[in-house]
Each structure stands twice: as structure tokens, then as C-alpha cells.
Amino acid sequence: MKNIGLALVIVLLLASCSQDSIDSNNAAFVTYLGNDTLAVEQFEKSGNEMNAKVILRSPRTTFTSYDLVLDNTGAIESMTATKYSLDEGFGGEGTTVQTIERMGDSLLVEVNTSEGSRTYSVSYEPGVLPFIDMVHWPYELALENAASVDRDTVDQRMLTGSRLSSFILADIETDSMTIRHPFRGVMGVDVNEDGDLLFLDAGLTTRKLKVHRVPSLDIEAIGEDFAANDESGNPFGELSSAETGEFSFKGANFRVEYGSPKKRGRDLFGGIVPWGERWRTGANRATHFYTSTDLTIGTLTVPAGEYTLFTIPEPDGGTLMINKQTGQNGQSYDADRDLGRVPMEIDTKEDVTEAFTINIEETETGGVLQLIWGESVFSVDFTVN
């Protein structure tokens, strides 16, 4: 009942956040992946300072606070990230896990982990902001900066690890903008005239997140709820876990390595995986397929070896692309390196498979490669040569 109560509180808060209730200096964000709450953030701005508390649930719940000081260009002057224990939350002592200090024309970054500390420097640029994966309060600052200048497009530089990257902010209408992530795609954003982030839709990116602004949250109570889920053995888990499947039959060995995203209540094919568009067939790294023996897939001869698999799902099945390039990210696809393409079949099953799964089964005539997610099963038959 505790989780149901928390979900209801969040829904009510979402409904209550109208234009008239916006406070530019104090607010919170709730980030959803499908039906699941991935993160909550609460922030306060005062002059050139930004203080934020973030609870992120993947792969396990973490409590982190950020204290940011900006210089007169709106860039990082200093930032400290502090992590807190699951038991004590933000009421605990905390441990500094990252510091950033401007030193002349450089940003000096120190990162502390259980394996020790490392320090590196990055070139400073006016207006540069921090990028924090799956955390959205830095976008609030970037959008406000973009709203304050008379330009349709702004190249917002952000510190991503040990380098600066360009995030392109573009006006669409008076109440909407886009943010182009350097490698994940374009996010749609609803804003007010001050550039305050009201709603962010990352449905066209690899992350598929949605972020809602709310006036406030009882972040301590929410943290207790999330921590209790972890302690009871029910953590949020990886956004897309790395899976390996190994299969042997008819004198052949097969291996598939792929990222396995979860359904989380979302519409899958024709939804987050559009019909008629190339799909990485999983998540993160490109899906890899190995066979120890020559195969015939459809009418395509596939010599023994390792390949990557991409697909174009269609309501009637679509296409499986077998590519000779290996080792790449799932967004990297070179059609010139295709070994070939074969048609897929699609079937519907009654039960729901939550995590995307690739299976290889033996059949009387050879085998079948199955791509299973939700209620859909895409399949391609093959023979062992």
C-alpha cells in the first residue's frame, strides 16, 4: 500500500503544476521510464547558486546532492557532489564523490570512488554547465540561458566526463524547445517564457524517459520508500541489462549478446520501437551473434563467425539485417557491411515478456532465431550446413 500511496501523491502533484504555480527558483522533477519512477530531483536556486537533491533508482537507489556555483557567464565556478547512504538518506553525513573547480582557463575535476581518487582537467569555456546522466536539473539552467538570448538555436556546452560536448537547444514555438543530445537523439521540452522546464519527452532518444515538473516533493519520504524496495530485494535494476545466451544443437554452437530493455508498461512495437525504422534489436551495444558452423538463414548463406544483428520491425514481420561489422555501439550501422537481409515472421502470444529476450531453439529442420518482447515474437528459421 505504501507504493500505491506514493504513486497517488506524485500523480496529484503532477496535476497541480500549472503555469500559475511555477516557481523558477524552487521545484522538483519526477522522471518516468514507462510506468516506473526512475528518479526524483528537488532543487533550489539563489543568485548564482544551485542546490539539488537527486534520488536515482537505477541500478540501485542512490542519494546524491549537488552544490553548484556559477560565474558571471553562467558557467561552472565550482560544484560538489555528495553521496549519502541508503540507510540515512540526505540526513546522513555524506561522502564527497566529485568536485569541480575553475582554475583559470581550466576546470579541475576530482572523482572519488571506492577504488581511489583521480583528477583531470578540462578546458574551461564561458557558459559551460555540468551534464549528469539521467539527471535533469542542469537542463533547467541551460533552457533558461537559451530563453534569455535572442537566438533560435543555442549551442550549450556541457561537461560530459573528461570533455566538453555540444547540446543544441532550438526554439520550436513560444512554449516548446528541443534539446539535441550529442549521441542519444532529440528531446522535446515544454517551457514557459522564462525557459523553466515544465515537461521533457525523450521518447525519440535511446533512453525513452519522460520528466514532469512538480511544485515540490517530500523527497525524504520518497527516498525511504525507494530504499525499502531495494532492501526487500526489489530494486529498479539496470535500465537495459547486458545479456548473453549460449545454445548448442545439431553439432553447432551459438551465442547472442544483447542489451535487454524492459517493457515497464510501454507500447513497444509501433510505439517506442517504430514500425518501418531500423532498430538496434536491444539496447546499448550492438546485438552480436556468433555461430560455430555455416548456416543458411532464409536463402542467405551465413559463414561461421561473429556478426551484428539489426532489424526493421513491421506489422507483418519486417527484416533482419546481418552485418559483418562487430564491436560497435548499437547506433553505429554501416549498410555497406551487410552480409545480407532476410524477412522475419511475427506472431502474437498471450503472456507478456517484460524483458527483451533473444532465443535460439532447435527445430526438426534446423533452428529458429526468436526476438521476444511483450506479446510479440519475431522469428527467422535457419538450417545448419
Tab-separated table of C-alpha atoms in Angstrom:
chain	number	residue	atom	x	y	z
A	1	MET	CA	0.000	0.000	0.000
A	2	LYS	CA	2.945	2.308	0.591
A	3	ASN	CA	3.942	2.280	-3.094
A	4	ILE	CA	0.334	2.913	-4.164
A	5	GLY	CA	0.122	5.903	-1.809
A	6	LEU	CA	3.358	7.352	-3.141
A	7	ALA	CA	2.232	6.970	-6.749
A	8	LEU	CA	-1.028	8.744	-5.939
A	9	VAL	CA	0.791	11.653	-4.285
A	10	ILE	CA	3.007	12.073	-7.344
A	11	VAL	CA	0.015	11.977	-9.706
A	12	LEU	CA	-1.743	14.672	-7.672
A	13	LEU	CA	1.359	16.820	-7.670
A	14	LEU	CA	1.717	16.449	-11.427
A	15	ALA	CA	-1.843	17.560	-11.918
A	16	SER	CA	-1.340	20.582	-9.659
A	17	CYS	CA	1.642	22.071	-11.525
A	18	SER	CA	0.005	24.774	-13.648
A	19	GLN	CA	1.670	27.764	-15.265
A	20	ASP	CA	0.433	29.941	-12.399
A	21	SER	CA	2.102	27.720	-9.784
A	22	ILE	CA	5.588	27.762	-11.358
A	23	ASP	CA	8.369	28.895	-9.067
A	24	SER	CA	11.549	29.310	-11.096
A	25	ASN	CA	13.748	29.018	-8.022
A	26	ASN	CA	12.191	26.066	-6.185
A	27	ALA	CA	10.711	22.995	-7.850
A	28	ALA	CA	11.153	19.283	-8.409
A	29	PHE	CA	11.298	16.834	-11.302
A	30	VAL	CA	9.866	13.323	-11.485
A	31	THR	CA	11.392	11.086	-14.176
A	32	TYR	CA	9.461	8.113	-15.536
A	33	LEU	CA	10.578	5.180	-17.640
A	34	GLY	CA	7.286	3.735	-18.792
A	35	ASN	CA	5.136	3.279	-15.686
A	36	ASP	CA	8.102	3.230	-13.306
A	37	THR	CA	9.548	6.190	-11.425
A	38	LEU	CA	13.247	6.296	-12.277
A	39	ALA	CA	14.327	9.428	-10.396
A	40	VAL	CA	13.149	12.384	-8.354
A	41	GLU	CA	15.005	15.687	-8.089
A	42	GLN	CA	14.423	18.702	-5.874
A	43	PHE	CA	16.307	21.943	-6.492
A	44	GLU	CA	16.663	25.467	-5.171
A	45	LYS	CA	18.244	28.411	-6.973
A	46	SER	CA	19.511	31.529	-5.216
A	47	GLY	CA	21.511	34.111	-7.118
A	48	ASN	CA	24.424	32.318	-8.766
A	49	GLU	CA	23.976	29.128	-6.716
A	50	MET	CA	22.032	25.947	-7.429
A	51	ASN	CA	21.462	23.235	-4.827
A	52	ALA	CA	19.830	19.971	-5.841
A	53	LYS	CA	18.958	16.667	-4.210
A	54	VAL	CA	18.582	13.664	-6.501
A	55	ILE	CA	17.347	10.151	-5.826
A	56	LEU	CA	18.184	7.860	-8.739
A	57	ARG	CA	16.913	4.281	-8.690
A	58	SER	CA	18.955	2.508	-11.369
A	59	PRO	CA	20.550	0.063	-10.929
A	60	ARG	CA	20.036	0.570	-7.189
A	61	THR	CA	18.783	3.579	-5.249
A	62	THR	CA	21.332	6.345	-4.637
A	63	PHE	CA	21.019	9.660	-2.812
A	64	THR	CA	23.198	12.478	-4.179
A	65	SER	CA	23.243	16.222	-3.533
A	66	TYR	CA	24.823	18.823	-5.809
A	67	ASP	CA	26.041	22.283	-4.811
A	68	LEU	CA	26.799	24.403	-7.883
A	69	VAL	CA	28.204	27.932	-8.032
A	70	LEU	CA	28.111	29.772	-11.369
A	71	ASP	CA	30.420	32.530	-12.574
A	72	ASN	CA	29.280	35.727	-14.311
A	73	THR	CA	28.990	33.899	-17.666
A	74	GLY	CA	26.656	31.261	-16.202
A	75	ALA	CA	29.422	28.662	-16.268
A	76	ILE	CA	30.687	26.321	-13.563
A	77	GLU	CA	32.750	28.138	-10.958
A	78	SER	CA	32.608	25.159	-8.615
A	79	MET	CA	30.484	22.102	-7.956
A	80	THR	CA	30.466	19.456	-5.243
A	81	ALA	CA	28.571	16.167	-5.498
A	82	THR	CA	27.922	14.341	-2.211
A	83	LYS	CA	26.568	10.805	-1.914
A	84	TYR	CA	24.588	9.548	1.101
A	85	SER	CA	23.952	6.093	2.475
A	86	LEU	CA	20.739	4.231	1.723
A	87	ASP	CA	20.009	3.895	5.450
A	88	GLU	CA	20.410	7.570	6.398
A	89	GLY	CA	19.488	9.349	3.175
A	90	PHE	CA	20.086	13.081	2.982
A	91	GLY	CA	20.059	13.257	6.785
A	92	GLY	CA	23.391	11.426	6.934
A	93	GLU	CA	26.912	12.795	6.849
A	94	GLY	CA	27.555	12.043	3.196
A	95	THR	CA	30.747	11.464	1.223
A	96	THR	CA	32.129	13.765	-1.459
A	97	VAL	CA	32.252	11.840	-4.744
A	98	GLN	CA	33.121	14.657	-7.161
A	99	THR	CA	34.404	18.214	-7.111
A	100	ILE	CA	34.826	20.655	-9.995
A	101	GLU	CA	36.809	23.883	-9.578
A	102	ARG	CA	37.567	26.522	-12.156
A	103	MET	CA	41.291	27.203	-12.298
A	104	GLY	CA	41.989	29.971	-14.842
A	105	ASP	CA	41.233	28.555	-18.285
A	106	SER	CA	40.622	25.014	-16.980
A	107	LEU	CA	38.130	23.049	-14.942
A	108	LEU	CA	39.845	20.795	-12.401
A	109	VAL	CA	37.783	17.665	-11.770
A	110	GLU	CA	38.360	15.209	-8.925
A	111	VAL	CA	36.389	11.974	-8.770
A	112	ASN	CA	36.387	9.773	-5.662
A	113	THR	CA	35.342	6.121	-5.799
A	114	SER	CA	35.831	3.050	-3.636
A	115	GLU	CA	38.872	2.265	-5.798
A	116	GLY	CA	40.527	5.617	-5.104
A	117	SER	CA	40.650	9.152	-6.490
A	118	ARG	CA	41.532	10.501	-9.908
A	119	THR	CA	41.993	14.079	-11.040
A	120	TYR	CA	41.915	15.548	-14.527
A	121	SER	CA	41.465	18.933	-16.157
A	122	VAL	CA	39.182	20.072	-18.967
A	123	SER	CA	39.331	23.337	-20.895
A	124	TYR	CA	37.001	25.997	-19.500
A	125	GLU	CA	34.505	27.768	-21.766
A	126	PRO	CA	32.090	30.584	-20.828
A	127	GLY	CA	28.603	29.258	-20.030
A	128	VAL	CA	29.656	25.610	-19.647
A	129	LEU	CA	27.329	23.551	-17.423
A	130	PRO	CA	27.586	20.072	-15.890
A	131	PHE	CA	25.960	17.085	-17.557
A	132	ILE	CA	24.751	14.355	-15.198
A	133	ASP	CA	23.370	11.196	-16.761
A	134	MET	CA	19.638	10.634	-16.073
A	135	VAL	CA	19.529	13.902	-14.075
A	136	HIS	CA	17.707	16.912	-15.482
A	137	TRP	CA	18.181	19.970	-13.268
A	138	PRO	CA	21.187	21.157	-15.374
A	139	TYR	CA	18.811	21.378	-18.344
A	140	GLU	CA	16.757	23.879	-16.327
A	141	LEU	CA	19.759	26.218	-16.300
A	142	ALA	CA	20.522	25.581	-19.990
A	143	LEU	CA	16.941	26.297	-21.066
A	144	GLU	CA	16.789	29.494	-19.018
A	145	ASN	CA	20.037	30.637	-20.635
A	146	ALA	CA	18.607	29.896	-24.086
A	147	ALA	CA	15.402	31.806	-23.295
A	148	SER	CA	17.415	34.889	-22.281
A	149	VAL	CA	19.172	35.292	-25.662
A	150	ASP	CA	17.622	36.360	-28.951
A	151	ARG	CA	18.610	33.308	-30.984
A	152	ASP	CA	16.632	30.426	-32.432
A	153	THR	CA	19.439	27.959	-31.748
A	154	VAL	CA	21.935	27.812	-28.880
A	155	ASP	CA	24.987	25.562	-28.632
A	156	GLN	CA	25.041	24.753	-24.926
A	157	ARG	CA	28.383	23.311	-23.899
A	158	MET	CA	28.227	20.766	-21.098
A	159	LEU	CA	30.905	18.874	-19.204
A	160	THR	CA	30.446	15.198	-20.062
A	161	GLY	CA	33.069	13.208	-18.188
A	162	SER	CA	36.504	14.399	-19.324
A	163	ARG	CA	35.425	16.572	-22.248
A	164	LEU	CA	33.004	19.289	-23.297
A	165	SER	CA	30.088	18.325	-25.556
A	166	SER	CA	27.546	20.344	-27.534
A	167	PHE	CA	23.871	20.118	-26.624
A	168	ILE	CA	21.890	22.035	-29.257
A	169	LEU	CA	18.839	23.882	-27.912
A	170	ALA	CA	16.341	25.083	-30.509
A	171	ASP	CA	13.121	27.116	-30.333
A	172	ILE	CA	10.086	25.406	-31.835
A	173	GLU	CA	7.257	27.610	-30.542
A	174	THR	CA	6.916	30.100	-27.709
A	175	ASP	CA	6.221	27.293	-25.248
A	176	SER	CA	8.379	24.498	-26.646
A	177	MET	CA	12.004	23.760	-27.459
A	178	THR	CA	14.179	20.796	-28.336
A	179	ILE	CA	17.447	19.595	-26.851
A	180	ARG	CA	19.687	17.553	-29.117
A	181	HIS	CA	21.820	15.196	-27.060
A	182	PRO	CA	25.198	14.645	-28.793
A	183	PHE	CA	24.631	10.919	-29.279
A	184	ARG	CA	21.230	9.899	-27.869
A	185	GLY	CA	18.894	11.952	-30.065
A	186	VAL	CA	16.416	14.807	-29.737
A	187	MET	CA	14.266	15.560	-26.687
A	188	GLY	CA	11.121	17.677	-26.816
A	189	VAL	CA	10.668	20.190	-23.991
A	190	ASP	CA	7.712	22.270	-22.822
A	191	VAL	CA	8.867	25.565	-21.294
A	192	ASN	CA	7.427	28.865	-20.110
A	193	GLU	CA	8.638	32.295	-21.244
A	194	ASP	CA	11.483	32.180	-18.711
A	195	GLY	CA	12.734	28.855	-20.027
A	196	ASP	CA	11.666	26.870	-16.970
A	197	LEU	CA	11.479	23.169	-17.824
A	198	LEU	CA	7.855	22.042	-17.453
A	199	PHE	CA	7.928	18.700	-19.274
A	200	LEU	CA	10.617	16.779	-21.145
A	201	ASP	CA	9.871	13.921	-23.541
A	202	ALA	CA	12.864	11.780	-24.513
A	203	GLY	CA	10.703	9.284	-26.398
A	204	LEU	CA	12.734	9.710	-29.588
A	205	THR	CA	16.061	9.084	-27.835
A	206	THR	CA	17.646	5.831	-26.753
A	207	ARG	CA	16.517	6.448	-23.149
A	208	LYS	CA	12.748	6.972	-23.706
A	209	LEU	CA	12.342	8.973	-20.481
A	210	LYS	CA	9.617	11.471	-19.558
A	211	VAL	CA	10.227	14.204	-16.993
A	212	HIS	CA	7.482	16.165	-15.219
A	213	ARG	CA	7.906	19.327	-13.150
A	214	VAL	CA	6.082	19.432	-9.824
A	215	PRO	CA	5.995	22.274	-7.266
A	216	SER	CA	7.549	20.173	-4.501
A	217	LEU	CA	8.050	16.659	-3.183
A	218	ASP	CA	8.569	15.073	0.213
A	219	ILE	CA	11.888	13.755	-1.030
A	220	GLU	CA	12.794	12.166	2.313
A	221	ALA	CA	9.600	10.061	2.368
A	222	ILE	CA	10.053	9.091	-1.267
A	223	GLY	CA	13.640	8.094	-0.530
A	224	GLU	CA	12.511	5.868	2.332
A	225	ASP	CA	10.043	4.147	0.006
A	226	PHE	CA	12.641	3.517	-2.692
A	227	ALA	CA	15.205	2.330	-0.146
A	228	ALA	CA	12.660	-0.091	1.305
A	229	ASN	CA	12.123	-1.560	-2.164
A	230	ASP	CA	15.871	-2.124	-2.518
A	231	GLU	CA	16.207	-3.661	0.934
A	232	SER	CA	13.307	-6.028	0.263
A	233	GLY	CA	15.126	-7.347	-2.812
A	234	ASN	CA	13.114	-5.357	-5.352
A	235	PRO	CA	15.487	-2.729	-6.794
A	236	PHE	CA	14.715	-0.866	-10.018
A	237	GLY	CA	17.595	-2.664	-11.752
A	238	GLU	CA	19.568	-1.789	-14.850
A	239	LEU	CA	17.749	0.235	-17.483
A	240	SER	CA	18.886	-2.360	-20.013
A	241	SER	CA	20.876	-5.266	-18.653
A	242	ALA	CA	23.600	-6.945	-20.726
A	243	GLU	CA	22.541	-10.492	-21.528
A	244	THR	CA	24.326	-13.468	-23.084
A	245	GLY	CA	22.637	-16.592	-24.394
A	246	GLU	CA	24.503	-19.751	-25.430
A	247	PHE	CA	22.865	-22.602	-27.320
A	248	SER	CA	24.096	-25.906	-28.767
A	249	PHE	CA	22.390	-28.401	-31.073
A	250	LYS	CA	22.989	-30.322	-34.317
A	251	GLY	CA	26.742	-30.085	-33.764
A	252	ALA	CA	26.692	-26.264	-33.767
A	253	ASN	CA	27.270	-23.706	-31.028
A	254	PHE	CA	25.537	-20.321	-30.977
A	255	ARG	CA	25.956	-17.230	-28.811
A	256	VAL	CA	23.969	-13.972	-28.659
A	257	GLU	CA	24.990	-10.887	-26.668
A	258	TYR	CA	22.495	-8.047	-26.371
A	259	GLY	CA	21.108	-5.283	-24.174
A	260	SER	CA	17.738	-6.200	-22.679
A	261	PRO	CA	15.385	-3.227	-22.111
A	262	LYS	CA	12.223	-3.677	-20.015
A	263	LYS	CA	8.655	-3.042	-21.132
A	264	ARG	CA	7.650	-1.077	-17.996
A	265	GLY	CA	4.076	-0.621	-19.207
A	266	ARG	CA	5.043	0.994	-22.522
A	267	ASP	CA	3.708	0.346	-26.014
A	268	LEU	CA	6.557	-1.495	-27.724
A	269	PHE	CA	6.412	-2.178	-31.460
A	270	GLY	CA	4.701	0.704	-33.188
A	271	GLY	CA	5.406	2.696	-30.001
A	272	ILE	CA	8.905	3.118	-28.581
A	273	VAL	CA	10.143	0.871	-31.421
A	274	PRO	CA	8.559	2.437	-34.538
A	275	TRP	CA	7.381	0.304	-37.412
A	276	GLY	CA	9.471	0.578	-40.548
A	277	GLU	CA	12.605	2.009	-38.923
A	278	ARG	CA	15.950	0.381	-38.211
A	279	TRP	CA	16.227	-0.880	-34.650
A	280	ARG	CA	19.384	-1.903	-32.832
A	281	THR	CA	17.484	-5.016	-31.683
A	282	GLY	CA	18.015	-4.468	-27.991
A	283	ALA	CA	19.837	-1.650	-26.225
A	284	ASN	CA	23.269	-0.109	-25.744
A	285	ARG	CA	25.955	-2.139	-27.573
A	286	ALA	CA	25.007	-3.627	-30.936
A	287	THR	CA	23.483	-7.090	-30.698
A	288	HIS	CA	26.147	-9.709	-31.503
A	289	PHE	CA	25.521	-13.187	-32.911
A	290	TYR	CA	28.077	-15.998	-33.206
A	291	THR	CA	27.779	-19.341	-34.967
A	292	SER	CA	30.430	-22.056	-34.991
A	293	THR	CA	29.009	-23.565	-38.179
A	294	ASP	CA	27.890	-22.267	-41.560
A	295	LEU	CA	24.155	-21.572	-41.662
A	296	THR	CA	21.506	-20.832	-44.226
A	297	ILE	CA	19.129	-18.189	-42.887
A	298	GLY	CA	16.249	-17.860	-45.315
A	299	THR	CA	18.116	-18.015	-48.615
A	300	LEU	CA	21.221	-16.281	-47.200
A	301	THR	CA	24.420	-18.277	-46.614
A	302	VAL	CA	25.996	-17.205	-43.308
A	303	PRO	CA	29.574	-18.487	-42.846
A	304	ALA	CA	30.732	-19.472	-39.354
A	305	GLY	CA	31.799	-16.402	-37.382
A	306	GLU	CA	30.514	-13.382	-35.480
A	307	TYR	CA	28.050	-10.778	-36.764
A	308	THR	CA	25.808	-7.988	-35.520
A	309	LEU	CA	22.042	-8.078	-35.915
A	310	PHE	CA	19.774	-5.159	-36.761
A	311	THR	CA	16.085	-5.270	-37.636
A	312	ILE	CA	13.321	-3.265	-39.285
A	313	PRO	CA	10.164	-4.390	-37.474
A	314	GLU	CA	6.910	-4.282	-39.447
A	315	PRO	CA	3.366	-5.357	-38.516
A	316	ASP	CA	3.761	-8.291	-40.936
A	317	GLY	CA	7.256	-9.242	-39.696
A	318	GLY	CA	9.845	-6.963	-41.235
A	319	THR	CA	13.520	-7.548	-41.975
A	320	LEU	CA	16.560	-8.994	-40.199
A	321	MET	CA	19.893	-7.447	-41.249
A	322	ILE	CA	23.048	-9.489	-40.649
A	323	ASN	CA	26.079	-7.208	-40.568
A	324	LYS	CA	29.783	-8.131	-40.712
A	325	GLN	CA	30.912	-5.224	-38.506
A	326	THR	CA	31.371	-6.144	-34.821
A	327	GLY	CA	32.310	-4.352	-31.608
A	328	GLN	CA	30.284	-1.225	-32.315
A	329	ASN	CA	27.562	0.628	-30.433
A	330	GLY	CA	24.008	-0.163	-31.446
A	331	GLN	CA	23.631	3.239	-33.073
A	332	SER	CA	26.513	2.524	-35.458
A	333	TYR	CA	25.287	0.785	-38.575
A	334	ASP	CA	27.101	0.581	-41.922
A	335	ALA	CA	24.814	-0.814	-44.613
A	336	ASP	CA	27.813	-1.406	-46.878
A	337	ARG	CA	28.967	-4.073	-44.438
A	338	ASP	CA	25.726	-6.061	-44.511
A	339	LEU	CA	26.205	-9.728	-45.232
A	340	GLY	CA	22.562	-9.740	-46.253
A	341	ARG	CA	18.938	-9.265	-45.254
A	342	VAL	CA	16.194	-11.817	-44.708
A	343	PRO	CA	12.467	-11.492	-43.941
A	344	MET	CA	11.122	-12.140	-40.444
A	345	GLU	CA	7.798	-13.590	-39.369
A	346	ILE	CA	5.790	-12.208	-36.449
A	347	ASP	CA	3.466	-13.982	-34.039
A	348	THR	CA	1.487	-12.842	-31.013
A	349	LYS	CA	1.406	-14.733	-27.720
A	350	GLU	CA	-0.956	-14.447	-24.761
A	351	ASP	CA	1.580	-13.862	-21.995
A	352	VAL	CA	3.799	-10.775	-21.730
A	353	THR	CA	7.605	-10.949	-21.735
A	354	GLU	CA	8.801	-7.978	-19.675
A	355	ALA	CA	12.486	-8.025	-20.691
A	356	PHE	CA	13.509	-8.165	-24.351
A	357	THR	CA	14.827	-11.675	-24.973
A	358	ILE	CA	16.672	-13.366	-27.842
A	359	ASN	CA	16.262	-17.123	-28.023
A	360	ILE	CA	17.578	-19.795	-30.380
A	361	GLU	CA	15.641	-23.067	-30.499
A	362	GLU	CA	16.231	-26.336	-32.303
A	363	THR	CA	13.672	-27.418	-34.893
A	364	GLU	CA	13.280	-30.560	-36.998
A	365	THR	CA	14.844	-28.843	-39.993
A	366	GLY	CA	17.468	-26.788	-38.157
A	367	GLY	CA	16.725	-23.938	-35.788
A	368	VAL	CA	14.866	-20.693	-35.284
A	369	LEU	CA	16.106	-17.310	-34.058
A	370	GLN	CA	13.427	-15.600	-31.937
A	371	LEU	CA	13.194	-11.970	-30.820
A	372	ILE	CA	10.681	-11.856	-27.956
A	373	TRP	CA	9.289	-8.738	-26.263
A	374	GLY	CA	5.902	-8.004	-24.808
A	375	GLU	CA	3.379	-10.141	-26.660
A	376	SER	CA	5.344	-10.179	-29.930
A	377	VAL	CA	7.680	-12.870	-31.260
A	378	PHE	CA	9.711	-12.149	-34.397
A	379	SER	CA	11.345	-15.229	-35.860
A	380	VAL	CA	13.648	-16.397	-38.637
A	381	ASP	CA	14.214	-20.072	-39.474
A	382	PHE	CA	17.645	-21.399	-40.413
A	383	THR	CA	19.365	-24.660	-41.338
A	384	VAL	CA	22.778	-25.889	-40.199
A	385	ASN	CA	25.024	-26.560	-43.198
